PDB file of C-alpha atoms in Angstrom:
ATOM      1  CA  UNK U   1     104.613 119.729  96.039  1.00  0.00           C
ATOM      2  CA  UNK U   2     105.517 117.932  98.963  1.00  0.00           C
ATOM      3  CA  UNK U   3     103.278 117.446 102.576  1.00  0.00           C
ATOM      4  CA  UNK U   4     105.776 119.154 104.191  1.00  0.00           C
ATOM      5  CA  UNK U   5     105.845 120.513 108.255  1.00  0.00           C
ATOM      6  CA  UNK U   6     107.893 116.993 109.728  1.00  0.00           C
ATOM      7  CA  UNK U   7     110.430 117.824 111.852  1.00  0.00           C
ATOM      8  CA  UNK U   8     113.832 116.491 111.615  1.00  0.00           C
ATOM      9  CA  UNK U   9     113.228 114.412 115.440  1.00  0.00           C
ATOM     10  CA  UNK U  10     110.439 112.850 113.367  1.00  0.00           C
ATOM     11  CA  UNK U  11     112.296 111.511 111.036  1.00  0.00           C
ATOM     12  CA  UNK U  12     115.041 110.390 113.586  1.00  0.00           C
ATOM     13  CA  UNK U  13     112.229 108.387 115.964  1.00  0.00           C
ATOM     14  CA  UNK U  14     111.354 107.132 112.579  1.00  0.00           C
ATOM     15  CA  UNK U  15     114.319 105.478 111.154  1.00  0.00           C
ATOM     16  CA  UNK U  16     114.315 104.365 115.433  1.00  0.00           C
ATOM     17  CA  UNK U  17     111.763 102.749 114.889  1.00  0.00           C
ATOM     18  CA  UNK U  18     112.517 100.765 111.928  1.00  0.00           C
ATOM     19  CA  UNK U  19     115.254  99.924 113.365  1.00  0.00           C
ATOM     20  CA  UNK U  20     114.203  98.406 116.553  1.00  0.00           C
ATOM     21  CA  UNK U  21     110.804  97.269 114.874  1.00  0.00           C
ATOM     22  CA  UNK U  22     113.414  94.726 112.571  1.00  0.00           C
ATOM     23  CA  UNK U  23     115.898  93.553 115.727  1.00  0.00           C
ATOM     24  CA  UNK U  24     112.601  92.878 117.159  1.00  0.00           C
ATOM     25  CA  UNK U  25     111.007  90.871 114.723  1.00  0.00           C
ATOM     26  CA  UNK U  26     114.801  88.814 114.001  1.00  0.00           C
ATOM     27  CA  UNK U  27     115.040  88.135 117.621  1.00  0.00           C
ATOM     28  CA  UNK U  28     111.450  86.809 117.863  1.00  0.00           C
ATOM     29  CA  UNK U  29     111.785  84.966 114.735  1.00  0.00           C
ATOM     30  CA  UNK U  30     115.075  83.500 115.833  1.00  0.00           C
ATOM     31  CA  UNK U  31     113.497  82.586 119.109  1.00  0.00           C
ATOM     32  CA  UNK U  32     110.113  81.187 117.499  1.00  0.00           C
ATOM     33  CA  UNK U  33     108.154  83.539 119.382  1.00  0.00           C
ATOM     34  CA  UNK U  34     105.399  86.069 118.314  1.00  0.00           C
ATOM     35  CA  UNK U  35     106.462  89.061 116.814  1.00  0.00           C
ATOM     36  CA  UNK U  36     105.140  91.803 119.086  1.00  0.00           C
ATOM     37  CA  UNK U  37     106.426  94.499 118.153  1.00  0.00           C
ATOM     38  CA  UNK U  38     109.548  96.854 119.514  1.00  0.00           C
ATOM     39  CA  UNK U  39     109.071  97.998 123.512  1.00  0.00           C
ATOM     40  CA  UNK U  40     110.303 101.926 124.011  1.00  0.00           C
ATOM     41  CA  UNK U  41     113.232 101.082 125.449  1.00  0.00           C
ATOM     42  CA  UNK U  42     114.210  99.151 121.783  1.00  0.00           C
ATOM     43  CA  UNK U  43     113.269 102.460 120.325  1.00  0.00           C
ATOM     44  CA  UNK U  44     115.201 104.713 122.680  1.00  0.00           C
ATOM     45  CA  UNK U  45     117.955 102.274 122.199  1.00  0.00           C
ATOM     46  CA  UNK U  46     118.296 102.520 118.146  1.00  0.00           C
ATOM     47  CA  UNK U  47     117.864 106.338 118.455  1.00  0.00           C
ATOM     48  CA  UNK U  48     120.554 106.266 120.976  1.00  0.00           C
ATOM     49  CA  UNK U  49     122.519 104.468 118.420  1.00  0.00           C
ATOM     50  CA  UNK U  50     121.669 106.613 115.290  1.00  0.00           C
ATOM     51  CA  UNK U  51     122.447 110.008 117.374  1.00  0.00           C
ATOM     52  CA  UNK U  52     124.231 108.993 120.286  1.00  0.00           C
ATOM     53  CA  UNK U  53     121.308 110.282 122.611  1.00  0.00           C
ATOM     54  CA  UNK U  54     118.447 109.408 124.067  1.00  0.00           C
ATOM     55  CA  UNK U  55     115.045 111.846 123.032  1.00  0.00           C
ATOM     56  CA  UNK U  56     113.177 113.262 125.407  1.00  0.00           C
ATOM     57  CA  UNK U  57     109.798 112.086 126.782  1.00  0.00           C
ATOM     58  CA  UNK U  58     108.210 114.906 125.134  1.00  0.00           C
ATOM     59  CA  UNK U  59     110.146 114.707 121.823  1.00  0.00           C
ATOM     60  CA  UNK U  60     109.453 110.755 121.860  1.00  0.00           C
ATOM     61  CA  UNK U  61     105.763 111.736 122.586  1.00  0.00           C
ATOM     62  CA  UNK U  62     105.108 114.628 119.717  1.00  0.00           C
ATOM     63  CA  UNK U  63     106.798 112.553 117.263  1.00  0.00           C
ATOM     64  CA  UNK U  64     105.211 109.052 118.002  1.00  0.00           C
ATOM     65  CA  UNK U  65     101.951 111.050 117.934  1.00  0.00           C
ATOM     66  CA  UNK U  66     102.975 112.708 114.352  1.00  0.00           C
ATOM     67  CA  UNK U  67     103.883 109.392 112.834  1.00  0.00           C
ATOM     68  CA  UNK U  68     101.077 107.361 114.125  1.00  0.00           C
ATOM     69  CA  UNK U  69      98.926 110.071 113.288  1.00  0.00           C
ATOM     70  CA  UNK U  70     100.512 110.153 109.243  1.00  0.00           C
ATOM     71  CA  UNK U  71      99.607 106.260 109.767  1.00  0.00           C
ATOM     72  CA  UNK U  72     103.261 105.511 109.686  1.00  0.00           C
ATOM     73  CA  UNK U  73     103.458 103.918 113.313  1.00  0.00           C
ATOM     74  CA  UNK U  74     101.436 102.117 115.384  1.00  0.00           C
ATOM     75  CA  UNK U  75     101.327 102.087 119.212  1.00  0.00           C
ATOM     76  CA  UNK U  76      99.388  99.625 121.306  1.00  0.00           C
ATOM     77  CA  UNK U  77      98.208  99.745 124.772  1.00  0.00           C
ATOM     78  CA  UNK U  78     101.470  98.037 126.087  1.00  0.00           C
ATOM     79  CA  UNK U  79     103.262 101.007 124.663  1.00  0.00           C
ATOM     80  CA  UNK U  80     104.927  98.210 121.569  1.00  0.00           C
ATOM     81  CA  UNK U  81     105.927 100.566 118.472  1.00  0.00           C
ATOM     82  CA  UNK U  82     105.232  99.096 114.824  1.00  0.00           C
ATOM     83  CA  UNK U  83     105.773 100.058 111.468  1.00  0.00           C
ATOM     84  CA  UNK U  84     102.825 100.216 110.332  1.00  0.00           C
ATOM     85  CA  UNK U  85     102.334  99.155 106.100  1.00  0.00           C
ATOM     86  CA  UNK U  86     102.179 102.756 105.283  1.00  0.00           C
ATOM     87  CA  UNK U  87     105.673 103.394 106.965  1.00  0.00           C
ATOM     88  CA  UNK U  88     107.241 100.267 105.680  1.00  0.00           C
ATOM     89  CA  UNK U  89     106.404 101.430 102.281  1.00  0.00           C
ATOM     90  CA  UNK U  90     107.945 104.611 102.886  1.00  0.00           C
ATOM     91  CA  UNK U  91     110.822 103.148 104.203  1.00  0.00           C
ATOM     92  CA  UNK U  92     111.141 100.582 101.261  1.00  0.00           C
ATOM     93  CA  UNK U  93     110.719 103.345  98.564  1.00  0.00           C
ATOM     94  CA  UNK U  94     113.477 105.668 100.507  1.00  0.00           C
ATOM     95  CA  UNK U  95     116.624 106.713  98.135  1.00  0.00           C
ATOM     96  CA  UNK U  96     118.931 104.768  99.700  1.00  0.00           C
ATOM     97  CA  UNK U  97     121.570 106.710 101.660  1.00  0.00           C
ATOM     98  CA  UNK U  98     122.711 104.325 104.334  1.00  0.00           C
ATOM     99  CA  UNK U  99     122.532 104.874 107.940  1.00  0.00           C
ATOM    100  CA  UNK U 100     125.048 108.090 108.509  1.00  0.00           C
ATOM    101  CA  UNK U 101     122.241 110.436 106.260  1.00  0.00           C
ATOM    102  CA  UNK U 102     119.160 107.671 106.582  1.00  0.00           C
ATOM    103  CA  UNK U 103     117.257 110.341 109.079  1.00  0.00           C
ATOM    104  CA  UNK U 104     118.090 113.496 106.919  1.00  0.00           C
ATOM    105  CA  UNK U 105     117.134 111.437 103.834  1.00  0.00           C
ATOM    106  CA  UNK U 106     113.828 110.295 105.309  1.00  0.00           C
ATOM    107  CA  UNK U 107     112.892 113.685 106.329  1.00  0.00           C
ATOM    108  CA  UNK U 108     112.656 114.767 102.919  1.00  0.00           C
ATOM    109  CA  UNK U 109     110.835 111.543 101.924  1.00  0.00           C
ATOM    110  CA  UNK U 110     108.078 112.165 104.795  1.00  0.00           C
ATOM    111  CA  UNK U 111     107.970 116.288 103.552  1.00  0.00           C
ATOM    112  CA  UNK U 112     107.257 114.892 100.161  1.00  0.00           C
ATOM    113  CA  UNK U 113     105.022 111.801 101.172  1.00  0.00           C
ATOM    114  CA  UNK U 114     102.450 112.173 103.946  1.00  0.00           C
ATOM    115  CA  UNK U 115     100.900 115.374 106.305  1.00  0.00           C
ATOM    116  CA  UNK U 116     102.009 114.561 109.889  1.00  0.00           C
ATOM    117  CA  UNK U 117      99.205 114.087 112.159  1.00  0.00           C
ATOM    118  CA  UNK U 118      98.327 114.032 115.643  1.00  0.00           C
ATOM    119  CA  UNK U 119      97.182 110.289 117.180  1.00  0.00           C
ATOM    120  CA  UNK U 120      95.755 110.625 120.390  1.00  0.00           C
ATOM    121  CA  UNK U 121      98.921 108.585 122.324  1.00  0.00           C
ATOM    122  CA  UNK U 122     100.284 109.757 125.549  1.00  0.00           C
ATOM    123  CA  UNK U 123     103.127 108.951 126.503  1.00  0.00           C
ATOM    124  CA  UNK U 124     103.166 109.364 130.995  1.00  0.00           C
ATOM    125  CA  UNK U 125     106.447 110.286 132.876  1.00  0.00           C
ATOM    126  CA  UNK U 126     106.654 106.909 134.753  1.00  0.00           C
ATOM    127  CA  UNK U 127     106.118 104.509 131.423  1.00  0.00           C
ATOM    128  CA  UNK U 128     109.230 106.850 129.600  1.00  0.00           C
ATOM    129  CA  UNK U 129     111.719 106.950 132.789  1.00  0.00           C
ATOM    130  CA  UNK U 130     110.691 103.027 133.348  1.00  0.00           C
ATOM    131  CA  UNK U 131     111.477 102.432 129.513  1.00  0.00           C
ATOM    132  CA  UNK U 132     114.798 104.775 129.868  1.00  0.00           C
ATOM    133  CA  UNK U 133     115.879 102.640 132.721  1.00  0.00           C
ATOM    134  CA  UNK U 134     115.653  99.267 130.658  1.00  0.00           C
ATOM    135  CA  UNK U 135     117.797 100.933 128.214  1.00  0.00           C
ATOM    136  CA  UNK U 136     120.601 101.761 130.962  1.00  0.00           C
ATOM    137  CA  UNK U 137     120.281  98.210 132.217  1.00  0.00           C
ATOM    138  CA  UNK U 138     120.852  96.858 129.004  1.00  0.00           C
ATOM    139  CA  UNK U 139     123.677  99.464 128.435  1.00  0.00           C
ATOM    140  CA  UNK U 140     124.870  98.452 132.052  1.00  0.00           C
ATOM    141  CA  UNK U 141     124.932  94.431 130.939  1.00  0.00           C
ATOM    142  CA  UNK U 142     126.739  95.013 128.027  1.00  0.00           C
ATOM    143  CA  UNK U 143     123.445  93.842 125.580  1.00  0.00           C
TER     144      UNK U 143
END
């Protein structure tokens, strides 16, 4: 029997994550830079591109919080989202399904795998609108 109680937006800022975590990490490696992990507007951009939307601050918030808490993400103080080893183990032993079902598919793989749980990150009005305004520059630019 399975952990169960993640939601399906946790499983959606999940595969986000990944997502931006790895175009982070290519980028930086590309550049010979540190890898520092993915800033919230590289999250709310590969959610935007898995869903075609943008989450909320509070669904961003209670699901960053659920992962981090399941030790699946971690979150510095500069707000920079990482997979942490627990969550790229989950997302290595996934059934693949490719990106169209990757969030449904990891939703069941989190229900079976891990109990969410509830990290003690914030996430404050001015850090997610400053974060969602990168995003629309970048949009804006073309990157």
């Amino acid at each position: 029997m399975g952990a169960g109680g993640w939601h399906w937006n946790d499983a959606w800022i999940f595969v986000s994550a990944v997502i931006a975590a790895r175009l982070e990490r290519d980028r930086a490696m590309h550049a010979a830079l540190p890898v520092t992990g993915a800033t919230l507007a590289d999250l709310l951009a590969a959610a935007d591109f898995l869903h075609h939307s943008v989450p909320s601050r509070t669904e961003l918030e209670e699901s960053v919080r659920r992962l981090a808490g399941a030790g699946l993400l971690t979150v510095d103080d500069d707000d920079l989202v990482e997979v942490a080893p627990a969550g790229e183990q989950l997302w290595r032993t996934r059934p693949f399904s490719g990106l169209s079902s990757a969030v449904v598919t990891l939703q069941t793989q989190l229900n079976r795998a891990v109990t969410p749980g509830d990290a003690p990150w914030e996430l404050d009005e001015g850090t997610y609108h400053a974060a969602v305004r990168e995003y629309s520059l970048r949009l804006a630019d073309g990157r």
